């Protein structure tokens, strides 16, 4: 069922986007705007007659001693201004008809919708009259046919008409591919916010919010929905917040630093390149430099290179790719080769590596890799790493991720999520990784998702600026008053957007991105099953544990 209306009364002045409240009405409402240009000569003649009629009426009232008609005086002033503008060629006149059709499934619902639409129109100073005896003509007028049987028109000048076009809409116009993700509901319209990071200029994103604003919740929700699309995801998780999600979807979790968890940095990648062994030897130099906390001298670097080659050779691994499937050496084997070297630099280097072999830091390198970093979801949990070896664990995790992303023999859509990126940026190798991936991820069909609550540190550093400038998708959730100005300057926010981010509820945010600079305020929406997997609210987690859903193995897909 439907009911049609013609707008017969308009406000004296309109501003930009004055039709937006009607366009974003949260219901089935068709709006049709019919425009007919008036030839300049005809417009001038009509204005002259109208101005003469209004001035004659004013003079007649004055001579008869009647009170001044202020509406007539305002109309005369408007007509004089329009005549002057037309005479100077600054505008034109148009005949405009504005019509509305409200749709509803039944009569009771239709009556309620009609009342709401008429009230909305009245708030805009629009007089909406029902087309009671011309219902068919009213319905046809709002169809996309370009015909106007009602012909209830009003004269508009160029500026008033320009304020109506293009239609101002808060919905996004960015391209959408085959990996589109529902971000949530549009706060300014009845639509949904659907975004495809892999259809943008680059696939990177940055999410900035204060603590407790819902940034990890939103990130996990997007991650889960990208898994639906077949995207491979790797996560650097400093606080072990992705464990439940990883277990639910059958992902691979590597709790670095946990008891019994080992990770061998000498493992050769499964997809071998011709220079895989050489690259491992070079990486070992970076790893050892991180372990001892300073760059290696040239003599120590040479000794280390000899020891690495000897350690692989002792396990029967040579430059022949056929030998690369044999068990890789351990860090203890490397230290043993350093002890056998006759040089003093090798002996000194072996001594400095002893804590990682037989000392307090040995647990991570005590044996072969216990969990292979493979699968559709790989989570590197860093929570159990002691601060003394956290930089080493971070380096191992990032190296494993980079090897998968840069593998030329396995091209697929990938996303690398770095949660609480400010913790990673404090590590030298972590900062270098973020910079490299932000610059080159697109070339490997991958995206980098940086999530942080420390907006000031991110935006004040060269690394942070590089990450933001190379992110086509930018998500801003609730901000603190101390950081809002830096965020506003970096993302060119208006006063209204700043006020929105300062007062946004949990889960509400602003999506900025796209080639046209699209922006949309949205509310992150999750199904009950998704919510149980991504929530980090301690009260909800305790309730889930009590109800037995915490370790539910049911597949949410």
Coordinates of C-alpha atoms in Angstrom, one line a residue:
X1 CA 0.0 0.0 0.0
X2 CA 1.1 3.6 -0.6
X3 CA 0.1 7.2 -0.2
X4 CA 1.4 10.1 -2.3
X5 CA 2.0 13.8 -1.3
X6 CA 2.8 17.0 -3.2
X7 CA 4.8 19.7 -1.6
X8 CA 2.9 22.9 -1.9
X9 CA 4.6 25.1 0.7
X10 CA 8.3 25.8 1.0
X11 CA 10.6 27.7 3.4
X12 CA 11.7 31.2 2.3
X13 CA 15.4 30.1 2.4
X14 CA 17.1 26.7 2.1
X15 CA 20.6 25.6 2.9
X16 CA 22.9 23.0 1.4
X17 CA 21.5 19.4 1.7
X18 CA 18.1 20.6 2.8
X19 CA 16.5 17.5 1.4
X20 CA 18.7 15.2 3.4
X21 CA 16.2 14.5 6.2
X22 CA 13.7 13.2 3.7
X23 CA 16.3 11.2 1.7
X24 CA 17.5 9.5 4.9
X25 CA 14.1 8.7 6.3
X26 CA 14.2 5.3 8.0
X27 CA 11.4 3.8 6.0
X28 CA 10.2 3.1 2.4
X29 CA 9.9 6.6 1.0
X30 CA 10.1 7.6 -2.6
X31 CA 11.1 11.2 -3.4
X32 CA 10.8 12.7 -6.9
X33 CA 12.0 16.1 -7.9
X34 CA 10.8 17.4 -11.3
X35 CA 12.6 20.4 -12.8
X36 CA 11.6 22.5 -15.8
X37 CA 13.9 25.5 -16.8
X38 CA 12.1 28.8 -17.5
X39 CA 13.5 30.7 -20.5
X40 CA 15.2 34.0 -19.3
X41 CA 12.9 36.3 -21.3
X42 CA 9.8 34.6 -19.9
X43 CA 11.3 34.7 -16.4
X44 CA 12.1 38.4 -16.6
X45 CA 8.6 39.3 -17.8
X46 CA 7.0 37.2 -15.0
X47 CA 9.2 38.7 -12.3
X48 CA 8.4 42.2 -13.6
X49 CA 4.6 41.5 -13.4
X50 CA 5.0 40.0 -10.0
X51 CA 7.0 42.9 -8.7
X52 CA 4.5 45.4 -10.1
X53 CA 1.6 43.5 -8.5
X54 CA 3.3 43.4 -5.1
X55 CA 4.3 47.0 -5.1
X56 CA 0.8 48.1 -6.2
X57 CA -0.6 46.1 -3.3
X58 CA 1.7 47.8 -0.8
X59 CA 0.9 51.2 -2.1
X60 CA -2.8 50.5 -2.0
X61 CA -2.6 49.3 1.6
X62 CA -0.6 52.4 2.6
X63 CA -3.1 54.8 1.0
X64 CA -6.0 53.0 2.7
X65 CA -4.3 53.2 6.0
X66 CA -4.1 49.4 6.5
X67 CA -1.3 47.7 8.4
X68 CA 1.8 46.7 6.5
X69 CA 1.7 43.2 5.0
X70 CA 5.2 42.0 5.9
X71 CA 4.8 38.8 3.8
X72 CA 4.1 40.9 0.7
X73 CA 7.2 43.2 1.5
X74 CA 9.4 40.1 1.9
X75 CA 8.1 38.7 -1.4
X76 CA 8.7 42.1 -3.1
X77 CA 12.3 42.2 -1.9
X78 CA 12.9 38.6 -3.1
X79 CA 11.4 39.4 -6.5
X80 CA 13.7 42.5 -6.8
X81 CA 16.8 40.5 -5.9
X82 CA 15.9 37.8 -8.4
X83 CA 15.3 40.4 -11.1
X84 CA 18.7 42.0 -10.4
X85 CA 20.4 38.6 -10.5
X86 CA 18.8 37.7 -13.8
X87 CA 19.7 41.0 -15.3
X88 CA 23.4 40.4 -14.4
X89 CA 23.3 36.8 -15.6
X90 CA 24.0 35.4 -12.1
X91 CA 21.2 32.9 -12.2
X92 CA 18.2 31.4 -13.8
X93 CA 14.7 30.4 -12.8
X94 CA 13.2 26.9 -12.8
X95 CA 9.8 25.4 -12.2
X96 CA 10.2 22.6 -9.6
X97 CA 7.9 20.0 -8.3
X98 CA 8.6 17.9 -5.2
X99 CA 6.5 14.8 -4.5
X100 CA 6.6 12.0 -1.9
X101 CA 5.2 8.4 -1.9
X102 CA 5.1 6.4 1.4
X103 CA 4.9 2.6 1.2
X104 CA 3.8 0.2 3.9
X105 CA 2.6 -3.4 4.0
X106 CA -0.8 -2.7 5.6
X107 CA -3.2 0.2 6.3
X108 CA -2.4 0.7 10.0
X109 CA 1.4 0.8 9.3
X110 CA 0.8 3.2 6.4
X111 CA -1.2 5.6 8.6
X112 CA 1.7 5.7 11.1
X113 CA 4.3 6.2 8.4
X114 CA 2.2 9.0 6.8
X115 CA 2.0 10.8 10.1
X116 CA 5.8 10.6 10.6
X117 CA 6.6 11.8 7.1
X118 CA 4.2 14.7 7.3
X119 CA 5.7 15.6 10.7
X120 CA 9.2 15.4 9.2
X121 CA 8.1 17.6 6.3
X122 CA 6.5 20.1 8.6
X123 CA 9.8 20.3 10.7
X124 CA 11.5 21.4 7.4
X125 CA 8.7 24.0 6.8
X126 CA 7.4 22.0 3.9
X127 CA 3.6 21.7 3.4
X128 CA 2.9 18.1 2.3
X129 CA -0.7 17.8 0.8
X130 CA -2.1 14.4 0.0
X131 CA -3.1 13.7 -3.6
X132 CA -6.4 12.3 -2.4
X133 CA -8.4 12.5 -5.6
X134 CA -5.4 12.0 -7.9
X135 CA -3.8 9.0 -6.1
X136 CA -2.8 7.3 -9.4
X137 CA -1.2 10.4 -10.8
X138 CA 0.7 11.0 -7.5
X139 CA 2.1 7.5 -7.6
X140 CA 3.1 7.8 -11.3
X141 CA 4.9 11.1 -10.5
X142 CA 7.3 9.4 -8.1
X143 CA 8.1 6.6 -10.4
X144 CA 11.4 6.8 -12.4
X145 CA 9.6 7.7 -15.6
X146 CA 10.3 11.5 -15.8
X147 CA 6.6 12.4 -16.1
X148 CA 4.7 14.8 -13.8
X149 CA 0.9 14.5 -14.2
X150 CA 0.3 16.6 -11.1
X151 CA 2.3 19.6 -12.2
X152 CA 2.2 21.3 -8.8
X153 CA 5.3 23.4 -9.3
X154 CA 7.1 26.2 -7.4
X155 CA 9.6 28.6 -8.9
X156 CA 13.2 28.1 -7.7
X157 CA 16.3 30.2 -8.5
X158 CA 19.7 28.6 -9.3
X159 CA 21.1 28.8 -5.7
X160 CA 18.0 27.1 -4.2
X161 CA 18.0 24.4 -6.8
X162 CA 21.8 23.9 -6.4
X163 CA 21.2 23.3 -2.7
X164 CA 19.1 20.3 -3.7
X165 CA 21.6 18.7 -6.0
X166 CA 23.4 16.5 -5.7
X167 CA 21.4 14.7 -3.1
X168 CA 23.4 14.7 0.1
X169 CA 23.5 11.2 1.4
X170 CA 25.6 9.7 4.3
X171 CA 25.8 6.3 2.5
X172 CA 29.1 5.3 1.0
X173 CA 29.9 5.3 -2.7
X174 CA 33.2 3.4 -2.6
X175 CA 33.6 0.4 -4.9
X176 CA 32.7 -3.0 -3.5
X177 CA 34.3 -6.3 -4.6
X178 CA 33.8 -10.0 -3.7
X179 CA 35.2 -9.5 -0.1
X180 CA 32.8 -6.9 1.1
X181 CA 32.3 -6.9 4.9
X182 CA 29.4 -5.5 6.9
X183 CA 30.8 -3.0 9.3
X184 CA 27.5 -2.0 10.9
X185 CA 24.5 0.2 10.6
X186 CA 24.7 3.8 9.3
X187 CA 23.8 6.2 12.2
X188 CA 22.6 8.8 9.7
X189 CA 20.3 6.7 7.5
X190 CA 18.5 3.5 7.4
X191 CA 21.2 1.8 5.4
X192 CA 24.1 -0.4 6.2
X193 CA 27.8 0.3 6.0
X194 CA 29.4 -2.3 3.8
X195 CA 33.1 -2.0 3.0
X196 CA 35.7 -3.9 0.9
X197 CA 39.2 -3.0 1.8
X198 CA 40.5 -5.1 -1.1
X199 CA 38.6 -3.0 -3.6
X200 CA 40.3 0.3 -2.5
X201 CA 43.6 1.8 -3.7
X202 CA 45.5 -0.2 -1.1
X203 CA 44.3 -2.8 1.4
X204 CA 45.7 -1.2 4.6
X205 CA 43.7 0.2 7.5
X206 CA 44.2 2.1 10.7
X207 CA 41.9 1.9 13.7
X208 CA 42.4 4.5 16.4
X209 CA 40.3 4.7 19.6
X210 CA 40.6 5.3 23.3
X211 CA 40.7 2.3 25.6
X212 CA 37.3 0.7 26.0
X213 CA 35.8 2.2 22.8
X214 CA 35.5 -1.2 21.1
X215 CA 38.4 -1.2 18.7
X216 CA 39.4 -4.8 19.3
X217 CA 35.7 -5.8 19.2
X218 CA 35.4 -4.2 15.8
X219 CA 38.7 -5.6 14.5
X220 CA 37.8 -9.2 15.5
X221 CA 34.4 -8.8 13.9
X222 CA 35.9 -7.7 10.6
X223 CA 38.5 -10.5 10.8
X224 CA 35.8 -13.1 11.4
X225 CA 33.7 -11.9 8.4
X226 CA 36.8 -11.8 6.2
X227 CA 37.4 -15.4 7.1
X228 CA 33.9 -16.1 5.6
X229 CA 35.2 -14.7 2.3
X230 CA 38.3 -17.0 2.3
X231 CA 40.8 -14.3 3.3
X232 CA 43.9 -15.7 5.2
X233 CA 44.5 -13.7 8.4
X234 CA 47.6 -13.4 10.6
X235 CA 47.4 -11.6 14.0
X236 CA 50.0 -10.2 16.3
X237 CA 48.1 -10.4 19.6
X238 CA 50.0 -8.8 22.5
X239 CA 47.2 -9.5 25.1
X240 CA 45.9 -12.9 24.0
X241 CA 42.5 -11.5 23.1
X242 CA 42.1 -13.6 20.0
X243 CA 42.4 -17.0 21.6
X244 CA 38.7 -17.8 21.8
X245 CA 38.0 -16.7 18.3
X246 CA 41.0 -18.7 17.0
X247 CA 39.9 -21.9 18.7
X248 CA 36.3 -21.5 17.5
X249 CA 37.2 -21.2 13.8
X250 CA 39.9 -23.9 13.9
X251 CA 42.9 -21.4 13.5
X252 CA 46.5 -21.9 14.6
X253 CA 47.6 -20.2 17.8
X254 CA 51.2 -19.9 18.8
X255 CA 51.5 -18.8 22.5
X256 CA 55.1 -17.7 22.4
X257 CA 56.6 -17.8 25.8
X258 CA 54.1 -20.4 27.2
X259 CA 55.4 -23.5 28.8
X260 CA 56.3 -26.2 26.3
X261 CA 56.0 -23.8 23.3
X262 CA 59.1 -23.8 21.1
X263 CA 59.8 -21.9 17.9
X264 CA 62.9 -22.7 15.9
X265 CA 64.2 -19.7 13.9
X266 CA 66.3 -22.0 11.7
X267 CA 63.2 -23.7 10.0
X268 CA 63.3 -23.4 6.3
X269 CA 60.0 -22.2 4.7
X270 CA 57.8 -24.9 3.2
X271 CA 57.7 -23.2 -0.2
X272 CA 61.4 -23.1 -1.0
X273 CA 63.0 -20.5 -3.2
X274 CA 66.5 -20.8 -4.7
X275 CA 67.9 -18.5 -2.0
X276 CA 65.9 -19.8 1.0
X277 CA 69.0 -21.0 2.8
X278 CA 70.8 -17.8 2.2
X279 CA 67.9 -15.7 3.5
X280 CA 67.8 -17.8 6.7
X281 CA 71.4 -17.2 7.3
X282 CA 70.9 -13.5 6.9
X283 CA 67.9 -13.5 9.2
X284 CA 70.0 -15.3 11.8
X285 CA 72.3 -12.3 11.9
X286 CA 69.4 -10.0 12.6
X287 CA 68.0 -12.4 15.2
X288 CA 71.3 -12.6 17.1
X289 CA 71.7 -8.8 17.0
X290 CA 68.3 -8.5 18.7
X291 CA 69.2 -11.2 21.3
X292 CA 72.4 -9.5 22.4
X293 CA 70.9 -6.0 22.2
X294 CA 73.4 -4.3 19.8
X295 CA 74.5 -4.5 16.2
X296 CA 77.2 -7.1 15.4
X297 CA 80.7 -6.0 14.5
X298 CA 82.1 -7.1 11.2
X299 CA 84.3 -9.9 12.7
X300 CA 81.5 -11.2 14.8
X301 CA 79.2 -11.1 11.8
X302 CA 81.7 -13.2 9.8
X303 CA 82.1 -15.7 12.6
X304 CA 78.3 -16.0 12.9
X305 CA 77.9 -16.6 9.2
X306 CA 80.4 -19.4 9.3
X307 CA 78.7 -21.0 12.3
X308 CA 75.3 -20.8 10.7
X309 CA 76.5 -22.6 7.5
X310 CA 78.3 -25.2 9.6
X311 CA 75.2 -25.8 11.8
X312 CA 73.1 -26.5 8.7
X313 CA 75.8 -28.6 7.2
X314 CA 76.0 -30.7 10.4
X315 CA 72.4 -31.6 9.9
X316 CA 73.0 -32.5 6.2
X317 CA 71.4 -29.3 4.8
X318 CA 73.4 -27.7 2.0
X319 CA 72.7 -25.5 -1.0
X320 CA 70.9 -28.5 -2.7
X321 CA 67.1 -27.9 -2.2
X322 CA 66.6 -31.6 -1.9
X323 CA 68.3 -31.5 1.5
X324 CA 66.0 -28.8 2.9
X325 CA 63.4 -31.2 4.1
X326 CA 65.7 -32.6 6.7
X327 CA 65.3 -31.4 10.4
X328 CA 66.8 -28.0 10.9
X329 CA 69.5 -27.2 13.5
X330 CA 68.6 -25.6 16.8
X331 CA 70.0 -22.5 18.5
X332 CA 72.1 -24.9 20.7
X333 CA 73.7 -26.3 17.5
X334 CA 74.7 -22.8 16.4
X335 CA 76.3 -22.0 19.8
X336 CA 78.2 -25.3 19.6
X337 CA 79.6 -24.3 16.2
X338 CA 80.6 -21.0 17.6
X339 CA 82.5 -22.7 20.4
X340 CA 84.3 -24.8 17.9
X341 CA 85.4 -21.7 16.0
X342 CA 89.0 -20.7 16.8
X343 CA 88.2 -16.9 16.7
X344 CA 87.8 -15.0 19.9
X345 CA 84.8 -13.1 18.5
X346 CA 83.0 -16.5 18.0
X347 CA 83.7 -17.6 21.6
X348 CA 82.5 -14.2 23.0
X349 CA 79.4 -14.4 20.9
X350 CA 78.7 -17.9 22.0
X351 CA 78.9 -16.8 25.6
X352 CA 76.4 -14.0 25.1
X353 CA 74.0 -16.4 23.6
X354 CA 74.2 -18.9 26.4
X355 CA 71.1 -17.5 28.3
X356 CA 69.0 -18.5 25.3
X357 CA 70.5 -22.0 25.2
X358 CA 71.0 -23.1 28.8
X359 CA 69.9 -20.1 30.8
X360 CA 66.7 -18.4 31.9
X361 CA 65.6 -17.6 28.3
X362 CA 66.0 -21.1 26.9
X363 CA 62.3 -22.2 26.8
X364 CA 61.5 -20.6 23.5
X365 CA 64.4 -22.2 21.7
X366 CA 64.7 -25.5 23.6
X367 CA 63.5 -27.7 20.8
X368 CA 62.0 -27.9 17.3
X369 CA 59.0 -25.8 16.5
X370 CA 56.0 -27.2 18.3
X371 CA 53.2 -25.5 16.3
X372 CA 53.7 -24.7 12.6
X373 CA 52.5 -21.2 11.7
X374 CA 50.1 -22.4 9.0
X375 CA 46.3 -22.2 8.3
X376 CA 43.6 -19.8 7.4
X377 CA 44.0 -17.9 10.8
X378 CA 47.3 -17.7 12.5
X379 CA 47.5 -15.9 15.9
X380 CA 50.9 -15.1 17.5
X381 CA 50.1 -14.5 21.2
X382 CA 52.8 -12.5 23.0
X383 CA 51.3 -12.2 26.4
X384 CA 53.4 -14.9 28.0
X385 CA 56.7 -13.5 26.7
X386 CA 58.9 -12.0 29.4
X387 CA 59.9 -8.4 28.7
X388 CA 63.5 -9.5 28.4
X389 CA 62.8 -11.7 25.3
X390 CA 59.7 -9.9 24.0
X391 CA 61.7 -8.2 21.2
X392 CA 63.1 -11.6 20.1
X393 CA 59.6 -13.2 20.1
X394 CA 58.1 -10.2 18.2
X395 CA 60.9 -10.6 15.6
X396 CA 60.2 -14.3 15.2
X397 CA 56.4 -13.7 14.8
X398 CA 56.9 -10.9 12.2
X399 CA 59.4 -12.9 10.3
X400 CA 57.0 -15.9 10.0
X401 CA 54.2 -13.6 8.9
X402 CA 56.4 -11.8 6.3
X403 CA 57.5 -15.1 4.8
X404 CA 53.9 -16.1 4.2
X405 CA 52.9 -12.7 2.8
X406 CA 55.9 -12.4 0.5
X407 CA 55.8 -16.0 -0.8
X408 CA 55.6 -15.7 -4.6
X409 CA 54.4 -19.3 -5.0
X410 CA 51.2 -18.8 -2.9
X411 CA 49.3 -15.7 -4.0
X412 CA 46.1 -15.1 -2.1
X413 CA 44.2 -12.4 -0.2
X414 CA 45.8 -11.9 3.2
X415 CA 45.3 -9.6 6.1
X416 CA 47.9 -8.9 8.8
X417 CA 46.3 -7.6 12.0
X418 CA 48.6 -5.8 14.5
X419 CA 46.6 -5.1 17.7
X420 CA 47.9 -2.6 20.2
X421 CA 50.4 -1.4 17.6
X422 CA 51.9 1.1 20.0
X423 CA 53.5 -1.9 21.9
X424 CA 55.0 -3.2 18.6
X425 CA 56.3 0.2 17.6
X426 CA 58.5 0.3 20.8
X427 CA 60.5 -2.6 19.3
X428 CA 63.0 -1.6 16.6
X429 CA 62.3 -4.6 14.5
X430 CA 58.5 -4.3 15.0
X431 CA 58.6 -0.7 13.8
X432 CA 60.7 -1.7 10.7
X433 CA 58.2 -4.4 9.9
X434 CA 55.2 -2.1 10.1
X435 CA 56.9 0.4 7.9
X436 CA 57.8 -2.2 5.3
X437 CA 54.4 -3.9 5.3
X438 CA 52.6 -0.6 5.1
X439 CA 54.6 0.4 2.0
X440 CA 54.6 -2.9 0.1
X441 CA 51.6 -5.0 1.4
X442 CA 49.5 -4.2 -1.7
X443 CA 52.1 -5.7 -4.0
X444 CA 51.7 -9.0 -2.3
X445 CA 47.8 -8.9 -2.3
X446 CA 47.8 -8.3 1.5
X447 CA 46.5 -5.6 3.8
X448 CA 47.9 -4.3 7.1
X449 CA 45.4 -3.5 9.8
X450 CA 47.0 -1.4 12.6
X451 CA 44.9 -1.0 15.8
X452 CA 46.1 1.3 18.5
X453 CA 44.8 3.4 21.4
X454 CA 47.9 5.7 21.5
X455 CA 46.9 8.2 18.9
X456 CA 49.5 10.8 19.9
X457 CA 52.5 8.5 19.5
X458 CA 51.2 7.1 16.2
X459 CA 50.5 10.5 14.6
X460 CA 53.6 12.2 15.9
X461 CA 56.2 9.8 14.5
X462 CA 57.3 9.4 10.9
X463 CA 56.4 5.7 11.1
X464 CA 52.9 6.5 12.2
X465 CA 52.4 9.1 9.5
X466 CA 53.6 6.5 6.9
X467 CA 51.1 4.0 8.2
X468 CA 48.2 6.5 8.2
X469 CA 49.1 7.9 4.7
X470 CA 49.3 4.4 3.3
X471 CA 45.9 3.3 4.7
X472 CA 42.9 3.7 2.4
X473 CA 40.6 2.5 5.2
X474 CA 40.6 4.6 8.4
X475 CA 38.3 3.9 11.3
X476 CA 38.0 6.3 14.2
X477 CA 36.1 5.3 17.3
X478 CA 35.6 7.3 20.5
X479 CA 38.6 9.6 21.2
X480 CA 39.9 11.2 24.4
X481 CA 39.8 15.0 24.7
X482 CA 43.6 15.0 25.0
X483 CA 44.0 13.3 21.6
X484 CA 41.1 14.7 19.6
X485 CA 42.9 17.7 18.2
X486 CA 45.8 15.6 16.8
X487 CA 43.3 13.2 15.3
X488 CA 41.3 16.0 13.8
X489 CA 44.4 17.6 12.2
X490 CA 45.6 14.2 10.8
X491 CA 42.2 13.2 9.4
X492 CA 40.8 16.7 8.6
X493 CA 37.8 16.3 10.8
X494 CA 35.0 18.9 10.9
X495 CA 33.8 20.3 14.2
X496 CA 30.7 18.1 14.1
X497 CA 32.8 15.0 13.5
X498 CA 35.1 16.0 16.4
X499 CA 32.0 16.3 18.7
X500 CA 30.7 13.0 17.5
X501 CA 34.0 11.2 18.3
X502 CA 34.2 12.7 21.7
X503 CA 30.6 11.6 22.6
X504 CA 30.4 8.3 20.7
X505 CA 29.1 5.3 22.5
X506 CA 31.0 2.0 22.6
X507 CA 31.0 0.5 19.1
X508 CA 30.2 3.8 17.3
X509 CA 32.7 5.2 14.9
X510 CA 33.5 7.1 11.8
X511 CA 34.7 5.3 8.7
X512 CA 36.9 7.4 6.4
X513 CA 38.2 6.2 3.1
X514 CA 37.7 5.6 -0.6
X515 CA 39.0 7.5 -3.5
X516 CA 36.3 10.2 -3.1
X517 CA 36.9 10.7 0.6
X518 CA 33.8 8.8 1.7
X519 CA 32.8 9.1 5.3
X520 CA 30.1 7.4 7.3
X521 CA 29.2 7.3 11.0
X522 CA 28.3 3.7 11.9
X523 CA 27.5 1.4 14.8
X524 CA 29.2 -2.0 14.8
X525 CA 26.6 -4.7 14.8
X526 CA 27.2 -8.4 15.6
X527 CA 25.1 -11.5 15.8
X528 CA 24.8 -13.2 19.1
X529 CA 27.2 -16.0 18.0
X530 CA 29.7 -13.4 16.7
X531 CA 29.4 -11.4 19.9
X532 CA 30.2 -14.3 22.1
X533 CA 33.4 -14.9 20.1
X534 CA 34.7 -11.3 19.9
X535 CA 33.6 -9.7 23.2
X536 CA 36.3 -8.9 25.8
X537 CA 34.0 -7.6 28.5
X538 CA 35.1 -9.3 31.7
X539 CA 31.5 -9.5 33.0
X540 CA 30.3 -11.2 29.8
X541 CA 33.3 -13.6 29.7
X542 CA 32.6 -14.6 33.3
X543 CA 29.0 -15.3 32.4
X544 CA 30.0 -17.3 29.4
X545 CA 32.4 -19.4 31.5
X546 CA 29.6 -20.0 34.0
X547 CA 27.2 -21.1 31.3
X548 CA 29.8 -23.4 29.7
X549 CA 29.9 -21.5 26.4
X550 CA 33.5 -20.2 26.9
X551 CA 35.0 -23.4 25.4
X552 CA 32.1 -24.2 23.1
X553 CA 33.6 -26.0 20.1
X554 CA 30.6 -25.3 17.9
X555 CA 31.5 -23.9 14.5
X556 CA 30.0 -20.3 14.3
X557 CA 30.2 -20.4 10.5

